[in-house]
Amino acid sequence: MPVASHCLLVLYGSQTGTAHDVAERIVREAKRRHFSSRASAMDAYNIANLIEEQLVIFVCSTTGQGDTPDNMKNFWKFLLRKELPSSSLKKMQFAVLGLGDSSYQKYNVVGKRLQKRLEQLGGHPILALGLADDQHDLGVDAVVTPWLKDLWDAVLSQYPLPPGIDIISSDICPPSKYKVKFIEKFSIVGDDIEKYQHNESTGDPNQKKAGPLCPFHARLLSNNRVTSPDHFQDVRLIKMDISGSSIRYNPGDVVMVQPQNMPETVESLLETLGQDPTKTFLLEENDPDIPLPPNFPRPCTVGWLLTNYLDFNSVPRRSFFELLKYHAHDELEREKLEEFCSPQGQEELYTYCNRVKRTILEILQDFSKASAAIPFEYLFDLIPPLQPRAFSIASSPTAHPGELHVLMAVVNYRTKLHLPRRGVCSTWLSSLRPEDGPTRIPIWVKHGTIKFPADSSLPLIMVGPGTGLAPFRSVIHDRCAANISGNVLFFGCRSKLKDYYCADEFEKYKERGLLKFFTAFSRDQEEKVYVQHKILEEGEMIFHKISNENASFYIAGNAKSMPDDVKGALIEVISRYGNMTSGEATQYVHDLERQRRFQVEAWS
């Protein structure tokens, strides 16, 4: 196959895998246009080489309240260095595609900032900044697909194909990312599979620092439901043993959990694909631009792959259908998949897939003939890897030495589909029982969005309805263990009898005078009462602590409307008790935010 001499680099910052998926899509399309192309996480790329790159496509998501993804933080920090000359990237042509969610206040701010900074350093944009919105009816693809069409028009106008060379037809299946070599007469069964779970660490004090490539396998201590048995939501307080590990954390930090797929879903996929879980294989490179997954087991069993690596219970992205259609030899299945991939079929695809949260497993079962024809090595192209899940740490390193706690709602809801939708990680964690034998959970810790002040004498005002309580449980236990007062907590839930978790802990601190504790039980009376109403009721005290005692104000919880409602209540409090106009009070809160005295950790 003739290959043009042009190189195209795709750098991505991805938190949940969407930006990574788009980056791989760009690489596939670049190779159809005979470009030498590869994708890399920004922090995995040697940034010193950026000054020599001629053509770079950046794909980056915005996380939390305007934060960069974890695998982009060092890259971004380097780009912000003041000593970088304004001509640093004068050789580089680039385009930026931002992936965001307009339900968050700082929508797509990472993509916007990256675009601006690249231009400040002398880079030349070949296309306008793309801003994709996960809230769109068609998801990010509503922007990604037309943006990519414009991208290739711009790229080929700058770097035309050599005479006689045509774009490889989209009817031709691209080569698989990896090769698979099955090993005959070699099988792993039962407990023996544990020794192939790479880098397992169970408490060796000399181990490497726990991280994504080397998680610490924490022993499960307890797994208790903290909502009443008849409550609609199952919330768990999970305690893990981290004694003897390298893990150190502070209140406000986040624990990353690498989940497993549930056995019954693994069995279903094995049956759908017609695979034997004990079959053993070696994964090998098939493209010099695509390295093997780091620390992938050699050898690996099919059972381990489906249990620990492939995220087949996720809702697929459009690229899944684009790749599956190459293996659909049945005429009806192929026609339907091609329709899903066409511009005219996007609404039907959304109705079939995204609106009801249909999983990859269920789609493979629907398109059973195509599934049966998938070459095994293409599973790595079709199904994304399982991503770690982040939970605010709910324990205190002082009050709970050698332990790490998670306060977690089990994701379980219904759509029009027969089976309920279940969260992979929360379902797996909730199924674990210490009495069933030694259970180890792969974890590591990273800094969270919330950072509490180093000066522990300063008061904290914390608003944490539902599982937003987690980071505040951590810091309250930590401060109260040292007899530090000045803690104010607003907690909200539906009912005092149903989901008022950890109440006894906070009542104890309240009795000792270490904690002011206010509750909002929204369904226990005719009129609904939320935390923002309690903020207004206690406005005078709140304003006094902020204006006279240098208190910081924190919000944690669901991102839908609560953070904005609480912020609005705070602005009203400051306006009322600070004798300010609404505009002045809004600016006052903005100044608190700039000083890190107003912080929000929200999730959707």
Coordinates of C-alpha atoms in Angstrom, one line a residue:
M1 CA 0.0 0.0 0.0
P2 CA 1.6 3.3 -1.0
V3 CA 2.0 5.7 1.9
A4 CA 2.4 9.5 1.8
S5 CA 5.3 11.0 3.7
H6 CA 3.1 13.3 5.7
C7 CA 2.8 12.7 9.5
L8 CA -0.2 13.6 11.6
L9 CA 0.0 13.4 15.4
V10 CA -3.2 13.1 17.5
L11 CA -2.8 14.1 21.2
Y12 CA -5.7 13.5 23.6
G13 CA -6.7 14.4 27.1
S14 CA -9.3 11.8 28.2
Q15 CA -10.9 11.1 31.5
T16 CA -13.6 8.5 30.7
G17 CA -12.3 7.3 27.3
T18 CA -14.4 9.5 24.9
A19 CA -11.6 11.7 23.8
H20 CA -9.4 8.6 23.4
D21 CA -12.0 7.0 21.2
V22 CA -12.3 10.1 19.0
A23 CA -8.5 10.3 18.7
E24 CA -8.3 6.7 17.5
R25 CA -11.1 7.5 15.0
I26 CA -9.0 10.3 13.6
V27 CA -6.0 8.0 13.3
R28 CA -8.0 5.5 11.4
E29 CA -9.3 8.2 9.0
A30 CA -5.8 9.6 8.6
K31 CA -4.4 6.2 7.6
R32 CA -7.1 6.0 4.9
R33 CA -5.6 9.2 3.6
H34 CA -2.1 7.6 3.7
F35 CA -0.8 9.7 6.6
S36 CA 1.6 8.2 9.0
S37 CA -0.4 8.8 12.2
R38 CA -0.5 7.9 15.8
A39 CA -2.5 8.8 18.9
S40 CA -1.0 9.5 22.3
A41 CA -2.2 10.7 25.7
M42 CA -0.7 14.2 26.1
D43 CA 1.2 13.2 29.3
A44 CA 2.6 10.1 27.5
Y45 CA 4.1 12.3 24.7
N46 CA 7.5 13.8 24.9
I47 CA 6.5 17.4 24.9
A48 CA 10.1 18.5 23.9
N49 CA 9.3 17.2 20.4
L50 CA 6.3 19.4 20.0
I51 CA 8.3 22.2 18.5
E52 CA 9.2 20.0 15.5
E53 CA 5.7 18.7 14.8
Q54 CA 4.1 20.0 11.7
L55 CA 0.5 18.8 12.0
V56 CA -1.2 18.0 15.3
I57 CA -4.8 17.4 16.2
F58 CA -5.7 17.9 19.9
V59 CA -8.8 16.2 21.4
C60 CA -9.5 17.1 25.0
S61 CA -12.3 16.8 27.4
T62 CA -13.3 19.1 30.3
T63 CA -13.8 17.4 33.6
G64 CA -15.3 18.4 36.9
Q65 CA -15.6 22.2 37.3
G66 CA -13.3 23.1 34.4
D67 CA -10.4 20.7 35.1
T68 CA -8.0 19.1 32.7
P69 CA -8.1 15.3 32.4
D70 CA -5.6 13.4 34.5
N71 CA -3.5 12.3 31.4
M72 CA -3.2 16.0 30.3
K73 CA -2.2 17.7 33.5
N74 CA 1.6 17.7 33.1
F75 CA 1.4 18.6 29.4
W76 CA -0.9 21.6 30.2
K77 CA 1.3 22.7 33.1
F78 CA 4.3 22.8 30.7
L79 CA 2.5 24.8 28.1
L80 CA 1.6 27.4 30.7
R81 CA 5.3 28.1 31.5
K82 CA 5.9 31.8 31.2
E83 CA 9.4 31.5 29.8
L84 CA 8.2 29.7 26.6
P85 CA 8.8 32.0 23.6
S86 CA 5.8 33.2 21.6
S87 CA 7.4 31.6 18.6
S88 CA 7.8 28.1 20.2
L89 CA 5.2 26.4 18.0
K90 CA 5.7 28.5 14.8
K91 CA 6.3 25.3 12.7
M92 CA 3.1 23.6 13.9
Q93 CA -0.3 23.6 12.3
F94 CA -3.1 22.4 14.6
A95 CA -6.7 21.9 15.3
V96 CA -8.5 21.5 18.6
L97 CA -11.6 19.5 19.3
G98 CA -13.1 20.0 22.8
L99 CA -15.5 17.6 24.4
G100 CA -17.7 18.9 27.1
D101 CA -21.0 18.9 28.9
S102 CA -23.1 22.1 28.8
S103 CA -24.8 21.2 32.1
Y104 CA -21.6 22.2 33.8
Q105 CA -20.8 25.9 34.4
K106 CA -17.3 25.8 32.8
Y107 CA -18.5 24.1 29.6
N108 CA -15.6 23.0 27.4
V109 CA -13.2 25.5 29.1
V110 CA -10.2 23.2 28.6
G111 CA -10.5 23.1 24.8
K112 CA -11.0 26.9 24.7
R113 CA -7.9 27.5 26.9
L114 CA -5.8 25.1 24.9
Q115 CA -6.7 26.8 21.6
K116 CA -5.8 30.2 23.0
R117 CA -2.5 29.0 24.4
L118 CA -1.4 27.2 21.2
E119 CA -2.0 30.4 19.3
Q120 CA -0.1 32.4 21.9
L121 CA 2.9 30.1 21.3
G122 CA 2.8 30.7 17.6
G123 CA 0.8 27.7 16.4
H124 CA -1.3 28.1 13.2
P125 CA -4.9 26.8 13.4
I126 CA -6.1 25.1 10.3
L127 CA -9.7 24.9 11.5
A128 CA -11.9 26.7 13.9
L129 CA -12.2 25.2 17.5
G130 CA -14.7 22.4 17.7
L131 CA -16.9 22.3 20.8
A132 CA -18.9 19.1 21.2
D133 CA -21.6 18.8 23.8
D134 CA -22.5 15.5 25.5
Q135 CA -26.0 17.0 26.3
H136 CA -26.9 17.2 22.6
D137 CA -29.6 14.6 21.6
L138 CA -27.0 12.9 19.4
G139 CA -24.2 13.3 21.9
V140 CA -20.8 14.5 21.0
D141 CA -21.1 13.1 17.5
A142 CA -23.5 15.9 16.6
V143 CA -20.4 18.1 16.4
V144 CA -17.5 15.6 16.0
T145 CA -18.7 14.1 12.7
P146 CA -19.1 17.4 10.7
W147 CA -16.0 18.8 12.4
L148 CA -14.0 15.9 11.2
K149 CA -15.3 16.3 7.6
D150 CA -14.1 20.0 7.7
L151 CA -10.8 18.8 9.2
W152 CA -10.0 16.5 6.4
D153 CA -11.0 19.1 3.8
A154 CA -8.5 21.5 5.5
V155 CA -5.8 18.9 5.9
L156 CA -5.9 17.7 2.3
S157 CA -5.9 21.3 1.0
Q158 CA -2.6 21.8 2.9
Y159 CA -1.2 18.3 2.4
P160 CA -2.7 16.9 -0.9
L161 CA -2.3 13.3 -1.7
P162 CA 0.4 12.4 -4.4
P163 CA -0.9 12.0 -8.0
G164 CA -2.4 8.6 -8.5
I165 CA -3.1 8.0 -4.8
D166 CA -6.7 7.9 -3.7
I167 CA -8.3 7.8 -0.2
I168 CA -8.8 4.2 0.8
S169 CA -12.5 3.4 0.5
S170 CA -14.6 3.3 3.7
D171 CA -15.9 0.0 2.4
I172 CA -12.6 -1.6 3.3
C173 CA -12.2 -2.9 6.8
P174 CA -9.1 -1.3 8.5
P175 CA -6.5 -3.6 10.0
S176 CA -6.9 -4.5 13.6
K177 CA -4.9 -2.6 16.2
Y178 CA -3.2 -5.8 17.5
K179 CA -2.5 -9.3 16.5
V180 CA -3.6 -12.3 18.6
K181 CA -1.7 -15.6 18.8
F182 CA -3.5 -18.4 20.5
I183 CA -1.4 -20.8 22.5
E184 CA -2.4 -24.5 22.0
K185 CA -2.6 -26.9 25.0
F186 CA -2.2 -24.1 27.5
S187 CA -5.0 -23.2 29.8
I188 CA -5.6 -21.5 33.1
V189 CA -8.6 -22.5 35.2
G190 CA -10.0 -21.5 38.6
D191 CA -7.9 -19.7 41.1
D192 CA -4.7 -20.0 38.9
I193 CA -5.9 -17.0 36.9
E194 CA -5.0 -14.8 39.9
K195 CA -1.3 -15.1 39.1
Y196 CA -1.9 -13.5 35.7
Q197 CA -3.4 -10.4 37.2
H198 CA -0.3 -8.3 36.6
N199 CA 1.4 -6.2 39.3
E200 CA -0.9 -7.4 42.0
S201 CA 0.3 -5.9 45.3
T202 CA -1.3 -7.1 48.6
G203 CA 0.7 -5.2 51.2
D204 CA 4.4 -5.4 50.5
P205 CA 5.9 -2.3 52.1
N206 CA 8.6 -2.2 49.5
Q207 CA 6.2 -2.0 46.6
K208 CA 6.1 0.8 44.0
K209 CA 3.8 3.7 44.5
A210 CA 0.3 2.6 43.7
G211 CA -0.9 4.0 40.4
P212 CA -2.9 3.1 37.2
L213 CA -0.1 0.7 36.1
C214 CA 0.4 -0.8 39.5
P215 CA -2.7 -0.5 41.7
F216 CA -2.7 -1.7 45.3
H217 CA -5.1 -4.6 45.9
A218 CA -6.8 -3.5 49.1
R219 CA -8.5 -6.0 51.3
L220 CA -12.2 -5.5 51.8
L221 CA -13.1 -4.9 55.5
S222 CA -16.8 -4.3 55.3
N223 CA -19.5 -3.4 52.9
N224 CA -22.6 -2.0 54.6
R225 CA -25.8 -0.6 53.2
V226 CA -26.5 2.8 54.9
T227 CA -30.0 3.4 53.5
S228 CA -33.0 1.5 54.8
P229 CA -33.8 -1.8 53.0
D230 CA -37.1 -0.4 51.6
H231 CA -35.4 2.8 50.2
F232 CA -35.2 3.0 46.4
Q233 CA -31.5 3.8 46.5
D234 CA -28.8 1.4 47.7
V235 CA -26.0 3.5 49.2
R236 CA -22.9 1.7 50.6
L237 CA -20.2 2.6 53.0
I238 CA -17.3 0.4 51.9
K239 CA -14.2 0.1 54.1
M240 CA -10.8 -1.2 52.7
D241 CA -7.6 -2.1 54.4
I242 CA -4.6 -0.2 53.0
S243 CA -2.2 -0.9 55.8
G244 CA 1.3 -1.8 54.6
S245 CA 0.7 0.0 51.3
S246 CA 2.4 3.1 49.8
I247 CA -1.0 4.9 49.7
R248 CA -1.2 8.2 51.5
Y249 CA -4.1 10.5 51.3
N250 CA -5.6 13.7 52.6
P251 CA -9.2 14.9 53.0
G252 CA -10.4 16.0 49.6
D253 CA -8.5 13.3 47.7
V254 CA -10.1 10.8 45.4
V255 CA -9.6 7.0 45.2
M256 CA -9.6 5.4 41.8
V257 CA -11.1 1.9 41.6
Q258 CA -10.4 -0.5 38.7
P259 CA -13.6 -2.6 38.4
Q260 CA -14.5 -6.0 37.1
N261 CA -17.4 -7.2 35.0
M262 CA -20.0 -9.3 36.8
P263 CA -19.7 -13.1 36.1
E264 CA -23.2 -13.4 34.6
T265 CA -22.4 -10.7 32.0
V266 CA -19.1 -12.4 31.2
E267 CA -20.9 -15.7 30.6
S268 CA -23.4 -14.0 28.3
L269 CA -20.6 -12.5 26.2
L270 CA -18.7 -15.8 26.0
E271 CA -21.9 -17.4 24.8
T272 CA -22.6 -14.7 22.3
L273 CA -19.1 -14.8 20.8
G274 CA -18.8 -18.6 21.1
Q275 CA -15.6 -18.3 23.1
D276 CA -13.9 -20.6 25.6
P277 CA -12.8 -18.7 28.8
T278 CA -9.7 -20.9 29.2
K279 CA -8.3 -20.3 25.8
T280 CA -5.0 -18.6 26.1
F281 CA -3.4 -16.0 23.8
L282 CA -0.5 -13.6 23.4
L283 CA -1.2 -10.0 22.3
E284 CA 1.2 -8.7 19.7
E285 CA 1.8 -5.5 17.8
N286 CA 0.2 -5.1 14.4
D287 CA 1.0 -1.4 13.7
P288 CA 4.2 0.3 14.8
D289 CA 2.2 3.5 15.6
I290 CA 0.0 1.6 18.1
P291 CA 1.8 0.2 21.2
L292 CA 0.5 -2.7 23.2
P293 CA -1.6 -1.8 26.3
P294 CA 0.7 -1.2 29.2
N295 CA 1.2 -4.2 31.5
F296 CA -1.2 -6.4 29.6
P297 CA -0.8 -10.0 30.8
R298 CA 1.4 -12.3 28.8
P299 CA -0.1 -14.8 28.3
C300 CA -3.8 -13.9 28.9
T301 CA -6.9 -16.0 29.0
V302 CA -10.2 -15.1 27.2
G303 CA -11.8 -15.2 30.6
W304 CA -9.4 -12.7 32.1
L305 CA -9.8 -10.4 29.1
L306 CA -13.6 -10.3 29.4
T307 CA -13.6 -10.0 33.2
N308 CA -10.9 -7.4 33.7
Y309 CA -10.3 -5.5 30.5
L310 CA -13.1 -5.1 28.0
D311 CA -15.9 -2.6 28.9
F312 CA -18.8 -4.4 27.1
N313 CA -21.4 -3.2 29.5
S314 CA -20.9 0.4 28.4
V315 CA -23.1 2.2 25.9
P316 CA -21.1 2.2 22.7
R317 CA -19.9 5.2 20.7
R318 CA -20.6 5.6 17.0
S319 CA -17.2 4.1 16.1
F320 CA -18.5 0.7 17.5
F321 CA -21.2 0.6 14.8
E322 CA -18.7 1.8 12.1
L323 CA -16.4 -1.1 12.9
L324 CA -19.1 -3.8 13.5
K325 CA -20.6 -3.3 10.1
Y326 CA -17.5 -4.8 8.4
H327 CA -18.2 -8.1 10.0
A328 CA -21.9 -8.1 9.2
H329 CA -22.3 -10.6 6.3
D330 CA -26.0 -11.0 6.8
E331 CA -27.7 -8.6 4.5
L332 CA -30.4 -7.3 6.9
E333 CA -27.9 -6.8 9.7
R334 CA -25.4 -5.0 7.4
E335 CA -28.2 -2.7 6.1
K336 CA -29.2 -1.7 9.6
L337 CA -25.6 -1.0 10.7
E338 CA -25.0 1.1 7.6
E339 CA -28.1 3.1 8.3
F340 CA -26.9 3.7 11.9
C341 CA -23.6 5.0 10.4
S342 CA -25.3 7.4 7.9
P343 CA -26.2 11.0 8.6
Q344 CA -29.8 10.2 8.0
G345 CA -29.8 7.4 10.6
Q346 CA -28.5 9.3 13.5
E347 CA -31.8 9.9 15.2
E348 CA -32.8 6.2 14.9
L349 CA -29.3 5.2 16.3
Y350 CA -29.9 7.6 19.2
T351 CA -33.3 6.0 19.9
Y352 CA -32.0 2.5 19.6
C353 CA -28.8 3.0 21.6
N354 CA -28.3 6.1 23.7
R355 CA -31.9 6.9 24.7
V356 CA -32.3 3.5 26.4
K357 CA -28.6 3.1 27.3
R358 CA -28.3 -0.2 25.4
T359 CA -25.0 -1.9 26.1
I360 CA -22.4 -3.3 23.7
L361 CA -23.2 -6.8 25.0
E362 CA -26.9 -6.3 24.2
I363 CA -26.1 -4.9 20.7
L364 CA -23.8 -7.9 20.0
Q365 CA -26.7 -10.1 21.0
D366 CA -29.1 -8.2 18.7
F367 CA -26.6 -8.5 15.8
S368 CA -25.7 -12.1 16.6
K369 CA -24.6 -13.1 13.1
A370 CA -22.1 -10.2 12.9
S371 CA -20.9 -11.0 16.4
A372 CA -20.2 -14.6 15.5
A373 CA -18.1 -13.4 12.6
I374 CA -15.9 -11.0 14.5
P375 CA -12.3 -12.1 14.4
F376 CA -11.1 -12.3 18.0
E377 CA -8.4 -9.6 17.5
Y378 CA -11.0 -7.1 16.5
L379 CA -12.6 -7.2 20.0
F380 CA -9.8 -4.7 21.0
D381 CA -11.0 -2.3 18.3
L382 CA -14.7 -2.7 19.0
I383 CA -14.8 -2.7 22.7
P384 CA -13.1 0.0 24.8
P385 CA -11.0 -0.9 27.9
L386 CA -12.6 -0.7 31.3
Q387 CA -11.9 2.7 32.8
P388 CA -11.3 3.2 36.5
R389 CA -14.0 4.9 38.5
A390 CA -13.3 7.9 40.9
F391 CA -14.8 8.2 44.3
S392 CA -14.3 10.9 46.9
I393 CA -12.5 9.4 49.9
A394 CA -14.9 9.4 52.8
S395 CA -12.4 8.4 55.6
S396 CA -9.8 10.3 57.6
P397 CA -6.1 9.2 57.6
T398 CA -6.1 10.4 61.3
A399 CA -9.4 8.9 62.5
H400 CA -9.2 5.7 60.4
P401 CA -5.5 4.8 60.2
G402 CA -4.7 2.0 57.7
E403 CA -8.2 2.3 56.2
L404 CA -9.8 3.9 53.2
H405 CA -13.6 4.4 53.0
V406 CA -15.9 5.0 50.0
L407 CA -19.5 6.2 50.2
M408 CA -21.2 5.0 47.1
A409 CA -24.6 4.9 45.5
V410 CA -25.2 1.7 43.5
V411 CA -26.2 2.7 40.0
N412 CA -29.4 0.8 39.1
Y413 CA -32.2 2.3 37.0
R414 CA -34.8 1.3 34.4
T415 CA -35.3 2.4 30.8
K416 CA -37.7 0.9 28.3
L417 CA -35.5 -2.1 28.0
H418 CA -36.4 -5.2 30.0
L419 CA -33.2 -5.4 32.1
P420 CA -32.3 -2.6 34.5
R421 CA -29.3 -0.5 33.7
R422 CA -26.5 -1.2 36.2
G423 CA -23.3 0.6 36.9
V424 CA -20.3 -1.7 36.3
C425 CA -18.2 -0.6 39.2
S426 CA -20.9 0.1 41.8
T427 CA -22.6 -3.2 41.0
W428 CA -19.3 -5.1 41.4
L429 CA -18.3 -3.3 44.6
S430 CA -21.8 -3.8 46.1
S431 CA -21.6 -7.6 45.4
L432 CA -18.4 -8.1 47.4
R433 CA -18.6 -9.7 50.9
P434 CA -15.7 -10.1 53.3
E435 CA -17.3 -13.4 54.6
D436 CA -17.0 -14.9 51.1
G437 CA -13.2 -15.0 51.5
P438 CA -10.3 -12.7 50.8
T439 CA -11.5 -10.0 48.4
R440 CA -9.0 -7.5 47.0
I441 CA -9.9 -4.3 45.2
P442 CA -7.4 -2.6 42.8
I443 CA -7.1 1.0 43.9
W444 CA -4.8 4.1 43.8
V445 CA -5.3 7.7 45.0
K446 CA -5.1 11.0 43.3
H447 CA -5.8 14.6 44.3
G448 CA -9.4 15.6 44.1
T449 CA -11.1 18.8 43.0
I450 CA -11.6 20.0 46.6
K451 CA -8.6 21.3 48.5
F452 CA -9.0 22.2 52.1
P453 CA -6.9 25.0 53.7
A454 CA -3.6 24.2 55.2
D455 CA -4.5 26.4 58.2
S456 CA -6.8 24.1 60.2
S457 CA -7.9 26.9 62.5
L458 CA -10.0 28.4 59.6
P459 CA -13.7 27.5 59.6
L460 CA -15.2 25.3 56.9
I461 CA -18.8 25.6 55.6
M462 CA -19.7 22.4 53.8
V463 CA -22.8 21.5 51.7
G464 CA -23.0 17.9 50.8
P465 CA -26.4 16.3 50.0
G466 CA -26.5 12.6 49.3
T467 CA -23.1 11.0 48.6
G468 CA -21.7 14.5 48.3
L469 CA -21.2 14.0 52.0
A470 CA -18.1 11.8 51.3
P471 CA -15.3 14.4 51.2
F472 CA -16.8 16.2 54.2
R473 CA -17.1 13.1 56.3
S474 CA -13.3 12.8 55.6
V475 CA -12.4 16.3 56.7
I476 CA -14.8 16.4 59.6
H477 CA -13.5 13.1 61.1
D478 CA -9.9 14.4 60.5
R479 CA -10.5 17.8 62.3
C480 CA -12.6 16.4 65.1
A481 CA -10.0 13.8 65.8
A482 CA -7.7 16.7 66.6
N483 CA -10.5 18.5 68.5
I484 CA -10.6 21.3 65.9
S485 CA -14.0 23.1 65.8
G486 CA -15.3 25.6 63.2
N487 CA -17.0 22.9 61.1
V488 CA -20.4 23.6 59.6
L489 CA -22.2 20.9 57.6
F490 CA -25.4 21.1 55.6
F491 CA -26.6 17.6 54.6
G492 CA -29.7 16.9 52.5
C493 CA -31.6 13.6 51.7
R494 CA -35.1 12.5 51.1
S495 CA -36.1 11.2 54.5
K496 CA -34.7 11.0 58.0
L497 CA -35.7 7.4 58.3
K498 CA -34.6 6.2 54.8
D499 CA -31.3 7.8 53.7
Y500 CA -29.9 9.8 56.7
Y501 CA -26.6 8.0 56.6
C502 CA -23.7 8.6 59.1
A503 CA -26.1 10.5 61.4
D504 CA -24.8 9.1 64.6
E505 CA -21.2 10.1 63.7
F506 CA -22.1 13.8 63.2
E507 CA -24.5 14.0 66.1
K508 CA -21.6 12.9 68.3
Y509 CA -19.4 15.7 67.1
K510 CA -22.3 18.1 67.4
E511 CA -22.8 17.2 71.0
R512 CA -19.1 17.8 71.6
G513 CA -19.4 21.3 70.2
L514 CA -17.0 20.5 67.3
L515 CA -19.7 20.6 64.5
K516 CA -22.7 22.7 63.6
F517 CA -24.9 20.3 61.7
F518 CA -28.0 21.3 59.6
T519 CA -30.2 18.8 57.8
A520 CA -32.8 19.1 55.0
F521 CA -35.2 16.1 54.6
S522 CA -36.9 17.0 51.3
R523 CA -39.8 14.4 51.5
D524 CA -40.6 14.4 55.2
Q525 CA -43.1 17.3 54.9
E526 CA -45.6 18.5 52.3
E527 CA -43.3 21.3 51.0
K528 CA -40.0 20.1 49.8
V529 CA -37.0 21.4 51.7
Y530 CA -33.5 21.4 50.2
V531 CA -30.1 22.4 51.4
Q532 CA -30.3 25.8 49.7
H533 CA -33.3 26.6 51.9
K534 CA -31.3 25.8 55.0
I535 CA -28.5 28.1 53.7
L536 CA -31.0 30.9 53.5
E537 CA -32.2 30.2 57.1
E538 CA -28.7 30.2 58.5
G539 CA -27.6 33.1 56.3
E540 CA -26.5 35.5 59.1
M541 CA -24.2 32.9 60.6
I542 CA -22.8 31.9 57.2
F543 CA -22.0 35.5 56.2
H544 CA -20.4 36.2 59.6
K545 CA -18.1 33.2 59.2
I546 CA -17.1 34.1 55.7
S547 CA -16.6 37.8 56.2
N548 CA -15.2 37.9 59.8
E549 CA -13.6 34.5 60.3
N550 CA -12.2 33.9 56.8
A551 CA -14.3 30.7 56.4
S552 CA -14.2 28.7 53.1
F553 CA -17.4 27.4 51.4
Y554 CA -17.6 24.0 49.8
I555 CA -20.2 22.2 47.7
A556 CA -20.2 18.5 46.7
G557 CA -22.8 16.4 45.0
N558 CA -24.9 15.9 41.9
A559 CA -24.2 18.4 39.1
K560 CA -27.7 18.8 37.8
S561 CA -29.1 21.8 39.6
M562 CA -27.9 21.6 43.2
P563 CA -24.6 23.4 42.9
D564 CA -26.2 26.3 41.1
D565 CA -29.1 26.4 43.5
V566 CA -26.7 26.5 46.5
K567 CA -24.5 29.1 44.9
G568 CA -27.6 31.2 44.2
A569 CA -28.6 30.9 47.9
L570 CA -25.1 32.0 49.0
I571 CA -25.2 35.0 46.7
E572 CA -28.6 36.0 48.2
V573 CA -27.2 35.6 51.7
I574 CA -24.2 37.8 50.9
S575 CA -26.4 40.4 49.3
R576 CA -28.8 40.4 52.3
Y577 CA -26.3 40.4 55.1
G578 CA -23.5 42.2 53.4
N579 CA -25.8 45.1 52.1
M580 CA -24.7 44.4 48.5
T581 CA -26.5 44.5 45.2
S582 CA -27.0 41.1 43.5
G583 CA -24.2 42.0 41.1
E584 CA -21.8 42.9 43.9
A585 CA -22.6 39.7 45.8
T586 CA -22.0 37.7 42.6
Q587 CA -18.6 39.3 42.3
Y588 CA -17.9 38.7 46.0
V589 CA -18.5 34.9 45.4
H590 CA -16.4 35.1 42.2
D591 CA -13.5 36.6 44.3
L592 CA -14.0 33.8 46.9
E593 CA -13.7 31.3 44.1
R594 CA -10.5 32.9 42.8
Q595 CA -9.0 32.7 46.3
R596 CA -10.0 29.0 46.5
R597 CA -12.4 29.8 49.4
F598 CA -15.4 28.7 47.3
Q599 CA -15.0 25.3 45.7
V600 CA -17.3 22.8 44.0
E601 CA -16.9 19.1 43.3
A602 CA -19.9 17.9 41.2
W603 CA -20.6 14.9 39.1
S604 CA -23.3 13.9 36.7

